[in-house]
Coordinates of C-alpha atoms and ligand atoms in Angstrom, one line a residue:
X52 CA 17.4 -16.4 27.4
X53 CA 15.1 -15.1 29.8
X54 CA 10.7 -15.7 30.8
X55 CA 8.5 -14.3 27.9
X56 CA 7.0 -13.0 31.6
X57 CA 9.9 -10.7 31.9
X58 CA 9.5 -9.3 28.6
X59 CA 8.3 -5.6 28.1
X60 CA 5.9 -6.5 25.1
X61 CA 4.5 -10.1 23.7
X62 CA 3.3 -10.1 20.5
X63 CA 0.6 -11.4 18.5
X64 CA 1.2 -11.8 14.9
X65 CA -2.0 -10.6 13.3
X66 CA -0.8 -10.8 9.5
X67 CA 2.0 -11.7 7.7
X68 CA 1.1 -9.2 4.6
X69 CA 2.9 -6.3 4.5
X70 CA 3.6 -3.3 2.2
X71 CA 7.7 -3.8 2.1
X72 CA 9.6 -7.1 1.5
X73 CA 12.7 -5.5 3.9
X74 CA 15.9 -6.9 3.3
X75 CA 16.5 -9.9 6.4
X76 CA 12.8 -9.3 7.6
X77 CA 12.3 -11.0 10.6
X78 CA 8.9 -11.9 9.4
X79 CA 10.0 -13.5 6.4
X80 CA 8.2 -11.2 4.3
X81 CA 8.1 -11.8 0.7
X82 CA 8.9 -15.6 1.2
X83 CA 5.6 -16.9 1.7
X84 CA 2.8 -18.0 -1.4
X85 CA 0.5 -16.7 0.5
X86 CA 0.2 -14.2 3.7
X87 CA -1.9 -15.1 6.5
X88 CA -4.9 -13.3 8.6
X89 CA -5.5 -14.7 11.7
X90 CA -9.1 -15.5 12.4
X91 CA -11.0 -13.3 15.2
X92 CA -11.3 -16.4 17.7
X93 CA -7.4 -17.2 17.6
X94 CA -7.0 -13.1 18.2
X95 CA -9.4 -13.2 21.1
X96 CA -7.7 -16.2 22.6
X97 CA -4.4 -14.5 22.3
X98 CA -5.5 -11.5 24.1
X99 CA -7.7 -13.6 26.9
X100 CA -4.5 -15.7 27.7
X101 CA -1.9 -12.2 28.6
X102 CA -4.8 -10.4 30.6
X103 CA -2.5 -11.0 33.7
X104 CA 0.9 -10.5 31.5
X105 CA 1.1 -6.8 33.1
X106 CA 3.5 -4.9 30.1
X107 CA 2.6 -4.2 26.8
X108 CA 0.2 -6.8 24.4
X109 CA 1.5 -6.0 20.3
X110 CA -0.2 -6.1 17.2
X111 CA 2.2 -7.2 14.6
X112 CA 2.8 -8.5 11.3
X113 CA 3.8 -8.0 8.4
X114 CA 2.1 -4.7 8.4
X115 CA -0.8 -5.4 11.2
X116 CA -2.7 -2.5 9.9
X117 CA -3.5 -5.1 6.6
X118 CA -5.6 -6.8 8.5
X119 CA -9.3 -6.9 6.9
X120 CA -10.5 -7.3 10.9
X121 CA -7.9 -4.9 12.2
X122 CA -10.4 -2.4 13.3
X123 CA -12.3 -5.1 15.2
X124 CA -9.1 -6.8 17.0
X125 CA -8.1 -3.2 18.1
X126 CA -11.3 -2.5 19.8
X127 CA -11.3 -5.5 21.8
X128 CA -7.7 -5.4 22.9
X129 CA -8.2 -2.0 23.7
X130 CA -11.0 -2.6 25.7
X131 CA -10.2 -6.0 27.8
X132 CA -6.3 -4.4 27.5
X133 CA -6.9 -0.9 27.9
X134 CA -3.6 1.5 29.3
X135 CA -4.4 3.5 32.4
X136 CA -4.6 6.6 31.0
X137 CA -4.9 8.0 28.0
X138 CA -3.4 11.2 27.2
X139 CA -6.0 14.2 25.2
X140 CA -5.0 15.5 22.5
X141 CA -5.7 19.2 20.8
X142 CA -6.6 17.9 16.8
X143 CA -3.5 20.6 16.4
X144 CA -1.6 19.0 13.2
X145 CA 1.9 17.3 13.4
X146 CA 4.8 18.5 12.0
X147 CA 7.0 16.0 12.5
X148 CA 4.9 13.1 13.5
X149 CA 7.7 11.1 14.7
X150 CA 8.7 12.9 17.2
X151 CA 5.4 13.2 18.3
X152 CA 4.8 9.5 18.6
X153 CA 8.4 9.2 20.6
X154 CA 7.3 11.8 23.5
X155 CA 3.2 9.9 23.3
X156 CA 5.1 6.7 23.9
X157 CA 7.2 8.1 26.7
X158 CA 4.7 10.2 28.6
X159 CA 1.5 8.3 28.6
X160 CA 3.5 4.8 28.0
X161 CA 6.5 4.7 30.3
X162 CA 5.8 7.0 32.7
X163 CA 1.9 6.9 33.1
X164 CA 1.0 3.6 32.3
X165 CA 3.8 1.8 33.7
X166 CA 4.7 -0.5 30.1
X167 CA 0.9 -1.7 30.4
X168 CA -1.5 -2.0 27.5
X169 CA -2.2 -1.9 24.2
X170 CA 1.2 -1.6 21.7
X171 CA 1.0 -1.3 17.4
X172 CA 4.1 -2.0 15.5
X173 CA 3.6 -0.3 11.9
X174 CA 5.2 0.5 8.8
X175 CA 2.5 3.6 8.7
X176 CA 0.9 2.7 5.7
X177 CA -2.3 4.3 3.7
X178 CA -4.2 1.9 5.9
X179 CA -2.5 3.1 9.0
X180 CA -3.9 6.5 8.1
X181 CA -7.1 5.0 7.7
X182 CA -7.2 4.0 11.0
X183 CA -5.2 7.0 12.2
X184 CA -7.6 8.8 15.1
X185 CA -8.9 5.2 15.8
X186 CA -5.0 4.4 16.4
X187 CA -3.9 7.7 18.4
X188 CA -6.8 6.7 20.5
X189 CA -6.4 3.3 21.2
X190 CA -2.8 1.9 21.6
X191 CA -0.8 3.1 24.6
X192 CA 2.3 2.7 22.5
X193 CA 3.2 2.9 19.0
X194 CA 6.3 1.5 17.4
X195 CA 6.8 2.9 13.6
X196 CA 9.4 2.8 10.7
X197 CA 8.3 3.4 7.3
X198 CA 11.5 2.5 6.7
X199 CA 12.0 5.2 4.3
X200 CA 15.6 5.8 5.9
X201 CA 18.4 4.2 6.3
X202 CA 17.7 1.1 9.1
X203 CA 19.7 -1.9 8.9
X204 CA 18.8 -5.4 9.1
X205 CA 21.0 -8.3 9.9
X206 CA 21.0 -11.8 8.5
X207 CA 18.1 -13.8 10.0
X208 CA 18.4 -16.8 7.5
X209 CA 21.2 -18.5 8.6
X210 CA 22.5 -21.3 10.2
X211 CA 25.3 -21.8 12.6
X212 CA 25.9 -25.3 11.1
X213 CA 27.1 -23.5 8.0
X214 CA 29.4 -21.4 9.7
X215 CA 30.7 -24.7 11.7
X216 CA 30.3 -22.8 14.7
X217 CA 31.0 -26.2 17.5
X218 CA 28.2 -26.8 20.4
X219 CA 30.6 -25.3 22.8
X220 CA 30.5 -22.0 21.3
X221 CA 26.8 -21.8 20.3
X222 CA 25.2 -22.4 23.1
X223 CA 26.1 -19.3 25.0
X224 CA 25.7 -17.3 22.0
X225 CA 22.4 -18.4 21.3
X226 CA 21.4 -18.3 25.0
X227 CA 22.6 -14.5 24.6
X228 CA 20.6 -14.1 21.4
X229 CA 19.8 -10.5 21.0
X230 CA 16.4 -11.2 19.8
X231 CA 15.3 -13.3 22.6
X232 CA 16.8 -10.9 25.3
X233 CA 15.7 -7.4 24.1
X234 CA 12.6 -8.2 21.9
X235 CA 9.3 -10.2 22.1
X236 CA 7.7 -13.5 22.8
X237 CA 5.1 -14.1 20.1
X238 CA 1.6 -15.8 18.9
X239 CA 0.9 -16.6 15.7
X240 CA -2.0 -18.9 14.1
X241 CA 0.0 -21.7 14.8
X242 CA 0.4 -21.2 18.7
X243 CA 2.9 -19.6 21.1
X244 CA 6.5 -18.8 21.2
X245 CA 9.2 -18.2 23.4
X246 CA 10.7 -15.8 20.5
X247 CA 9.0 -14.1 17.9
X248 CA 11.8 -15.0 15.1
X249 CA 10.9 -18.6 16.2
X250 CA 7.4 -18.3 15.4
X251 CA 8.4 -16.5 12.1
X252 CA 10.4 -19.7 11.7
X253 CA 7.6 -22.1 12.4
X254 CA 5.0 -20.4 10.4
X255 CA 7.6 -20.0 6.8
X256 CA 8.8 -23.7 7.0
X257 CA 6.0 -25.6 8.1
X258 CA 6.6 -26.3 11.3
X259 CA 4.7 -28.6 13.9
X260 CA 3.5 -25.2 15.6
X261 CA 3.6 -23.5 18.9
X262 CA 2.9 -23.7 22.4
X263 CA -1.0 -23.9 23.4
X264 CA -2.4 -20.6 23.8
X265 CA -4.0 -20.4 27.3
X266 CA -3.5 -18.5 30.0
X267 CA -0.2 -18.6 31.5
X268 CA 1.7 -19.7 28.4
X269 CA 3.9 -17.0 29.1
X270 CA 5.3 -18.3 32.1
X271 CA 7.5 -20.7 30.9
X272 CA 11.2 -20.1 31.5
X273 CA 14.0 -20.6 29.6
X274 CA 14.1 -24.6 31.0
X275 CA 10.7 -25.5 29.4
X276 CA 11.8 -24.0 26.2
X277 CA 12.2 -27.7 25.1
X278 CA 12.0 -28.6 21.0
X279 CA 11.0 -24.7 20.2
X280 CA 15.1 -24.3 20.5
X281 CA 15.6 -26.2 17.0
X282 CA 14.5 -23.3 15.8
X283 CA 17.7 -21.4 16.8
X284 CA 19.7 -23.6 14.6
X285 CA 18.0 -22.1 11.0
X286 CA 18.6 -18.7 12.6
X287 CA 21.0 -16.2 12.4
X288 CA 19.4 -13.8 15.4
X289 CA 22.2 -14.7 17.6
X290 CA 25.2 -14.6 15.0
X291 CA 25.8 -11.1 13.8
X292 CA 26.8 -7.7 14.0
X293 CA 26.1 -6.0 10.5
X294 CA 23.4 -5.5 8.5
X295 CA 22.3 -4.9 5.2
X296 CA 20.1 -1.8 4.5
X297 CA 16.2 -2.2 4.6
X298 CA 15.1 -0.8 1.8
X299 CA 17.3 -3.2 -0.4
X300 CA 15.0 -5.9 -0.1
X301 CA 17.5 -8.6 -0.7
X302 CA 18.1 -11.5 2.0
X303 CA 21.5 -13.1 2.4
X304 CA 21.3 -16.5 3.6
X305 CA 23.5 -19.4 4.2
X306 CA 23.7 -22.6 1.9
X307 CA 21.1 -24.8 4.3
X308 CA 18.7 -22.4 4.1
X309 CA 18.7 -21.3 0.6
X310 CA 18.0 -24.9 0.2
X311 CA 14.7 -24.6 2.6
X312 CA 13.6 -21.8 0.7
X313 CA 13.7 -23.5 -2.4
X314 CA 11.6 -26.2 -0.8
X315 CA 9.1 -24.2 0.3
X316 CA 9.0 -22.1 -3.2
X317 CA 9.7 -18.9 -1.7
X318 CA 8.8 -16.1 -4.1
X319 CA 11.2 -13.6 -2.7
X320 CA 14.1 -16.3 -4.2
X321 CA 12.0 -17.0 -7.4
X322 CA 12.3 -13.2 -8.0
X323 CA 16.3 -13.0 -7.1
X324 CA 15.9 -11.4 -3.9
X325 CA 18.3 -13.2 -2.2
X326 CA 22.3 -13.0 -1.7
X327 CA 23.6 -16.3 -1.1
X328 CA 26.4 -15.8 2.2
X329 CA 30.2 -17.3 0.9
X330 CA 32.9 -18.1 2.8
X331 CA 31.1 -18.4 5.8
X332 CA 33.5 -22.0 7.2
X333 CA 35.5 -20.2 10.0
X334 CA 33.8 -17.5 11.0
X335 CA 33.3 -17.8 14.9
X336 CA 30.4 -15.6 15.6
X337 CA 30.8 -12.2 17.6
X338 CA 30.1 -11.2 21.2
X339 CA 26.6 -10.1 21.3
X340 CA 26.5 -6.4 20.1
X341 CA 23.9 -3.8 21.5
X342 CA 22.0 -4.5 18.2
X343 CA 19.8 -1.4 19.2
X344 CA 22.1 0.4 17.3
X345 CA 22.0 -1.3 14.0
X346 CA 18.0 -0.9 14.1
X347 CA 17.6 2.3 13.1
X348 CA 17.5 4.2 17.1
X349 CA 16.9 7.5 15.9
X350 CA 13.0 7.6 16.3
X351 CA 12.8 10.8 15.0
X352 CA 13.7 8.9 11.3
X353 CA 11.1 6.8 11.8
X354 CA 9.0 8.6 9.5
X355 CA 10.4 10.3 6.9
X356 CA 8.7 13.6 5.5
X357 CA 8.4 12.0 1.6
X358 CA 5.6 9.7 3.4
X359 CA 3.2 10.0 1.4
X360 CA 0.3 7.7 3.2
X361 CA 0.4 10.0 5.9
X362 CA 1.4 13.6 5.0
X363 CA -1.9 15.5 2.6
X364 CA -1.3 14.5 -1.4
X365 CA -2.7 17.6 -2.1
X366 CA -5.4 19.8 -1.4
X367 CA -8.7 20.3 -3.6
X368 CA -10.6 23.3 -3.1
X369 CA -14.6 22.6 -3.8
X370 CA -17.1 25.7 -4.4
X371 CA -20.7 24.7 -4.2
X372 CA -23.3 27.5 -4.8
X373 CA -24.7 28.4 -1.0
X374 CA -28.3 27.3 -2.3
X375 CA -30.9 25.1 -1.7
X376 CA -29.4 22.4 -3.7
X377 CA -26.1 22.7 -1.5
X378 CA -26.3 18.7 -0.5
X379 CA -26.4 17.7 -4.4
X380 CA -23.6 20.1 -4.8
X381 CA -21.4 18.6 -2.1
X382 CA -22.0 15.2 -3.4
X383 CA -20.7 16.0 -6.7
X384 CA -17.7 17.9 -5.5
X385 CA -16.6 15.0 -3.1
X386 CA -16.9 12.7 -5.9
X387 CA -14.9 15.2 -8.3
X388 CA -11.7 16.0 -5.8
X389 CA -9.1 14.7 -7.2
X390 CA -7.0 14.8 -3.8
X391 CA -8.2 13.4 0.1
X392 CA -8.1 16.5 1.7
X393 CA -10.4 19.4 0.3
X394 CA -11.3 22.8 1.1
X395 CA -14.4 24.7 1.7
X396 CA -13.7 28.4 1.6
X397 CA -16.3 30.4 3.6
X398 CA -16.2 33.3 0.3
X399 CA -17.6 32.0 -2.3
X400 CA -15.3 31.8 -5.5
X401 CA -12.1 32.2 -3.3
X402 CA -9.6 29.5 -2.9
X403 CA -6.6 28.6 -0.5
X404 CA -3.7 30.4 -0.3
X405 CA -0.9 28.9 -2.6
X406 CA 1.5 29.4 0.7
X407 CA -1.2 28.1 2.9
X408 CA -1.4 24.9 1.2
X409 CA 1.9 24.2 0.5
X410 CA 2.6 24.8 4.5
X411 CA -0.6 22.1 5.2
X412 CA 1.0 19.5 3.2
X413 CA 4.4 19.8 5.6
X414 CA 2.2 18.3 8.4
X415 CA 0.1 15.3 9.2
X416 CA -3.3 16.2 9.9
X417 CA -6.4 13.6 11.0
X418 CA -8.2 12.7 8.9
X419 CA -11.6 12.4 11.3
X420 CA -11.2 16.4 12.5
X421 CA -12.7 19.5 10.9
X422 CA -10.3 22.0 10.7
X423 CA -11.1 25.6 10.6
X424 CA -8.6 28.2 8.5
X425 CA -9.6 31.7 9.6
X426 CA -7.0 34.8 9.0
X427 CA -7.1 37.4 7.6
X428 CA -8.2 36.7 4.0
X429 CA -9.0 33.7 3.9
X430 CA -11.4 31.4 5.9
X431 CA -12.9 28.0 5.1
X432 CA -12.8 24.3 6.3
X433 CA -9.9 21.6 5.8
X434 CA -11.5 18.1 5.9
X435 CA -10.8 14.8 4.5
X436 CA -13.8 13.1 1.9
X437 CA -13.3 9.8 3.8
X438 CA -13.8 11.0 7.2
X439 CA -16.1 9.1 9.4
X440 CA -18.6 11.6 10.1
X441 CA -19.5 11.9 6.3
X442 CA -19.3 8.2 5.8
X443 CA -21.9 8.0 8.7
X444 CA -23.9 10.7 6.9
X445 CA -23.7 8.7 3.8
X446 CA -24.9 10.0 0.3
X447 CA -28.3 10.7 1.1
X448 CA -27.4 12.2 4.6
X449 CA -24.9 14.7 2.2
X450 CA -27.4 15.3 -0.3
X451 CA -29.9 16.1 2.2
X452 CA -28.1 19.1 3.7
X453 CA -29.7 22.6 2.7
X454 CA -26.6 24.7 4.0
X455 CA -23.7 24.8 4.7
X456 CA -23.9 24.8 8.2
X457 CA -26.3 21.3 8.5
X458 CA -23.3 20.0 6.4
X459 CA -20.7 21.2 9.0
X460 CA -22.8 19.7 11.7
X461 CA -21.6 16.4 10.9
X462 CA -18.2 16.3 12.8
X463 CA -19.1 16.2 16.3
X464 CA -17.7 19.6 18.5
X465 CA -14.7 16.9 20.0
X466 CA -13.2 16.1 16.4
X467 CA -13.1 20.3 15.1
X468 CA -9.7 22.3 15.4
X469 CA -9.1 25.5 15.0
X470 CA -6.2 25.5 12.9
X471 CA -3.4 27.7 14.5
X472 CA -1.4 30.6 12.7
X473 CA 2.0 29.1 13.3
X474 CA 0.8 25.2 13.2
X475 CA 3.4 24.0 11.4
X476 CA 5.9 25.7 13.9
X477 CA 5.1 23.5 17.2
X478 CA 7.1 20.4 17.3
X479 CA 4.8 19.2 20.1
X480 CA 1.5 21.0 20.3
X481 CA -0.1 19.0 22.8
X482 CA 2.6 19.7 25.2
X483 CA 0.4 22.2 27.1
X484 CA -2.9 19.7 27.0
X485 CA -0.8 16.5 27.7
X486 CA 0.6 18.4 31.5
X487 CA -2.5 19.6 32.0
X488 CA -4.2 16.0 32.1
X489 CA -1.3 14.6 34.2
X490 CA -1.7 17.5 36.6
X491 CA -5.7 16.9 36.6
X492 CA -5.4 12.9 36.7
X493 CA -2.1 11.2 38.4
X494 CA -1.4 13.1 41.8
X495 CA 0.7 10.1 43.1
X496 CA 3.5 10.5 40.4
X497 CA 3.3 14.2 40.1
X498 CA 7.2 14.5 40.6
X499 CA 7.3 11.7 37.5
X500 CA 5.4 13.5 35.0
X501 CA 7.0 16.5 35.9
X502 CA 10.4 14.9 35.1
X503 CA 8.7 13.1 32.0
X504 CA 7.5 16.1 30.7
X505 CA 10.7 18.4 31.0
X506 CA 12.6 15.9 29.3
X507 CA 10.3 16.2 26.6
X508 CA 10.5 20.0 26.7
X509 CA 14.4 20.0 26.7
X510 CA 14.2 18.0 23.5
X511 CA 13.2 21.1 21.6
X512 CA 14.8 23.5 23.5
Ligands
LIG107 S1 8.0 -3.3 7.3 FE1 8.6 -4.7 8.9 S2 7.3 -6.6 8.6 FE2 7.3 -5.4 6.7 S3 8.9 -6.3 5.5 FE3 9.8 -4.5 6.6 S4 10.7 -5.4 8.4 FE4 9.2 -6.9 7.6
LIG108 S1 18.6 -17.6 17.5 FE1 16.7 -16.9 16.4 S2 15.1 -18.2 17.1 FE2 16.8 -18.4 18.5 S3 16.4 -17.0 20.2 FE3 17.7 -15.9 18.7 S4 16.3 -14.9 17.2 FE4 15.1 -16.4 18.4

C-alpha cells in the first residue's frame, strides 16, 4: 500500500453513468438503480483540496464525459489545475487517433509538464466528440479505451473469505494489491479514498462513506488507512491474474457477494449478467502479476477504427444557390443533412469526390474547425452542423448571411485547416508544430524534448 501522495493521478469520480456495462468494471457499472452526478460544489471541493497534490487530478466515471456539468467542471479544473504547457496543434485530421493521444500524453504530459495537471479517463463516446476541441485543449493527459478491442478485466467482486484464503496470507497480498500500488486514490460524492475500487465499493453497497474532503486528505499513509480497509475484504483487486474480456459484460463473482448484489437489487444480476465463481475453497491467491498486461497495454488499440462517435458517419454535400437568400438556404440545408459533417463545394452543382470522402471518413476530424478541400477539381468546405461557431451564430445569425463568405466568417482564422493532399497519410501531423513550440517555450529541458520527440519519431519510422 503506499500515500495517495505518491500516486501519479487521484481521481474524482464525476459520474457513475456510462455507455458500456464492461465485464468486472471497476466502477460497478450496470449494478446500480440509478447512476450518480456529482453536484458542482462537491466537484469544486475536490479540486480545491489537490491544488498542492503536484501530479495529475482525473475526471472519471462511468464515462465522465456523461456528465450534464462536464463542460463546466473541465473549465474550472483546467483553470485552478492547468498543465504547464500546452502543446499547439495544426487542425490537421487524425488518422489513427490513438496513437496520436499516446505521443500528446508523452510529450506535453511526461516530459513537459512533469505528471502535473489536468487528466480525462474516457470510453470516447458521442459526447466525448462533443466536447472534442474543448478536450484536446484542456486536459494535459488523456486516458481512452473504447473498448472496442480485446482488453481484459479481472474479477473485482470477490471476497477472499470465499476462497478461505487465512489472515496470514491476505494481508501481504492485499497490502501488494495491484490496484492500490499502480492506480489511483479517488473522490466520489460520498468523500475520499485511499483506492478508487474502495470508493467504487462504498458508493454500490451503501457504505458509511469516505474521508473528508479538505485539503490534505491525500496525505494519509497507509497507517491511517483505518476502517476504509474493510473494503479489501469484498474485493478481488488483490486476488487475480486472468480476466474475462470486456466487451462480455458479464461479472463473475464469489457466493458473498452475489448475495450483496441481490440486496442491493443490482440490475446487471436481474438481467443475468453475472457468472457466479465455483470451486473457489482452496485456491491460495497468486503473487501479484504486472496486471498492466492484462489491461489492454497496446494504446494504439485503444481506439478502434469501427468507432463510430468519433470517426465522420458520412458526409452530406449541401448546394445552396449563391444568392441573396443564401442564409435561408443554409438554414434549410443544415436542417436537411442527413449526416454531421457536410460539404460546401465552392462550384455550384458539383459534389465531393467519391474517393475523397471515403478517405475523410478514415480520419477523425474536429468538429469546431473549417476545413478547406482545394485540388485540382474540386474545392469546397468540410464542416460539422454542430460546430460552435454556427451554434453561436444561431438561426437568425445563419439566416442573416447574404454570401457565402459572411457565412464562412463564422469560424474564427485559429479553428480553419487547410486540408492536406496526403492527410490521411501522416500518423502524427503535429509532429513539426509540437517541436517547434518545445524549441520556442522550454529551453531548460531542451535535451528532454529532443529525446521525447525522437522517440516519437522512431515510432513510425
Ligand atoms: S467503459 Fe470503463 S467505466 Fe464504463 S463500464 Fe467499461 S470499464 Fe466501466
Ligand atoms: S483489494 Fe480492492 S479495495 Fe483493497 S486496495 Fe485492492 S483494489 Fe483497493
Amino acid at each position: 500500500m503506499r500515500s495517495p501522495s505518491e500516486m501519479r493521478i487521484i481521481e474524482i469520480d464525476i459520474t457513475n453513468a456510462c455507455i458500456h456495462q464492461c465485464s468486472n468494471c471497476t466502477r460497478f457499472c450496470g449494478h446500480h438503480k440509478t447512476p450518480y452526478f456529482m453536484e458542482w460544489e462537491m466537484f469544486k471541493k475536490s479540486v480545491d483540496s489537490l491544488l498542492e497534490y503536484g501530479r495529475c487530478i482525473g475526471m472519471m466515471g462511468g464515462e465522465p464525459t456523461l456528465h450534464p456539468q462536464f463542460e463546466r467542471f473541465a473549465r474550472y479544473l483546467a483553470e485552478v489545475y492547468p498543465g504547464q504547457h500546452h502543446v499547439p496543434s495544426s487542425n490537421q485530421p487524425l488518422p489513427v487517433f490513438s496513437n496520436y493521444i499516446r505521443d500528446k500524453n508523452y510529450l506535453q504530459h511526461e516530459c513537459l509538464n512533469r505528471h502535473k495537471g489536468p487528466g480525462l479517463m474516457s470510453a470516447t463516446s458521442k459526447r466525448y466528440f462533443q466536447h472534442f476541441d474543448l478536450i484536446q485543449k484542456l486536459f494535459s493527459y488523456q486516458s481512452i479505451n473504447d473498448h472496442n478491442n480485446p482488453s481484459l478485466h479481472q474479477p473485482v467482486l470477490v471476497s477472499r473469505k470465499d476462497l478461505g484464503i487465512p489472515d496470514e496470507k491476505w494481508f501481504p497480498m492485499r497490502d501488494n494489491c495491484f490496484f492500490q500500488n499502480q492506480w489511483s486514490a479517488s473522490i466520489t460524492p460520498k468523500g475520499a479514498f485511499f483506492c478508487e475500487v474502495a470508493g467504487s465499493l462504498d458508493m454500490l453497497f451503501n457504505g458509511p462513506g469516505g474521508w473528508k474532503v479538505e485539503p490534505g486528505w491525500w496525505k494519509r499513509t497507509p497507517d491511517e488507512f483505518g476502517d476504509q480497509l474493510q473494503w479489501c475484504e469484498l474485493c478481488g483487486g488483490a486476488l487475480f491474474q486472468q480476466g474475462r474480456l470486456a466487451s462480455e459484460e458479464i461479472d463473475d463473482v464469489s457466493p458473498s457477494l452475489l448475495k450483496k448484489l441481490e440486496e442491493v437489487g443490482s440490475p446487471k444480476l436481474r438481467r443475468g449478467a453475472v457468472s457466479v465463481l465455483q470451486n473457489l475453497m482452496g485456491y491460495d491467491g497468486q503473487e501479484m502479476p504486472n496486471t498492466r498486461r492484462r489491461y489492454l497495454s497496446d494504446f494504439t488499440k485503444r481506439v478502434s477504427a469501427c468507432n463510430q462517435a468519433i470517426y465522420p458517419d458520412g458526409i452530406s454535400t449541401i448546394l445552396p444557390a449563391l444568392d441573396c437568400a443564401f442564409g435561408a438556404q443554409m438554414n434549410q440545408a443544415l436542417a436537411q443533412a442527413e449526416t454531421g459533417w457536410v460539404y460546401l463545394p465552392e462550384a455550384p452543382e458539383s459534389h465531393l469526390d467519391e474517393q475523397m470522402a471515403e478517405r475523410l471518413k478514415q480520419v477523425v476530424l474536429n468538429p469546431e474547425v473549417l476545413y478547406r478541400i482545394d485540388k485540382e477539381g474540386e474545392s469546397g468546405w468540410l464542416f460539422h452542423r454542430r460546430a460552435k461557431a454556427l451554434r453561436q451564430a444561431g438561426f437568425d445569425g445563419i439566416a442573416h448571411c447574404v454570401s457565402r463568405e459572411a457565412f464562412l466568417a463564422f469560424w474564427p482564422e485559429e479553428q480553419g485547416c487547410v486540408l492536406a493532399s496526403a492527410f490521411d497519410q501522416f500518423q502524427n501531423p503535429d509532429l513539426e508544430v509540437w517541436a517547434a513550440y518545445a524549441q520556442s517555450t522550454a529551453a531548460e529541458h531542451q535535451d528532454e524534448i529532443e529525446r521525447c520527440l525522437k522517440k516519437i519519431r522512431s515510432d513510425y519510422q
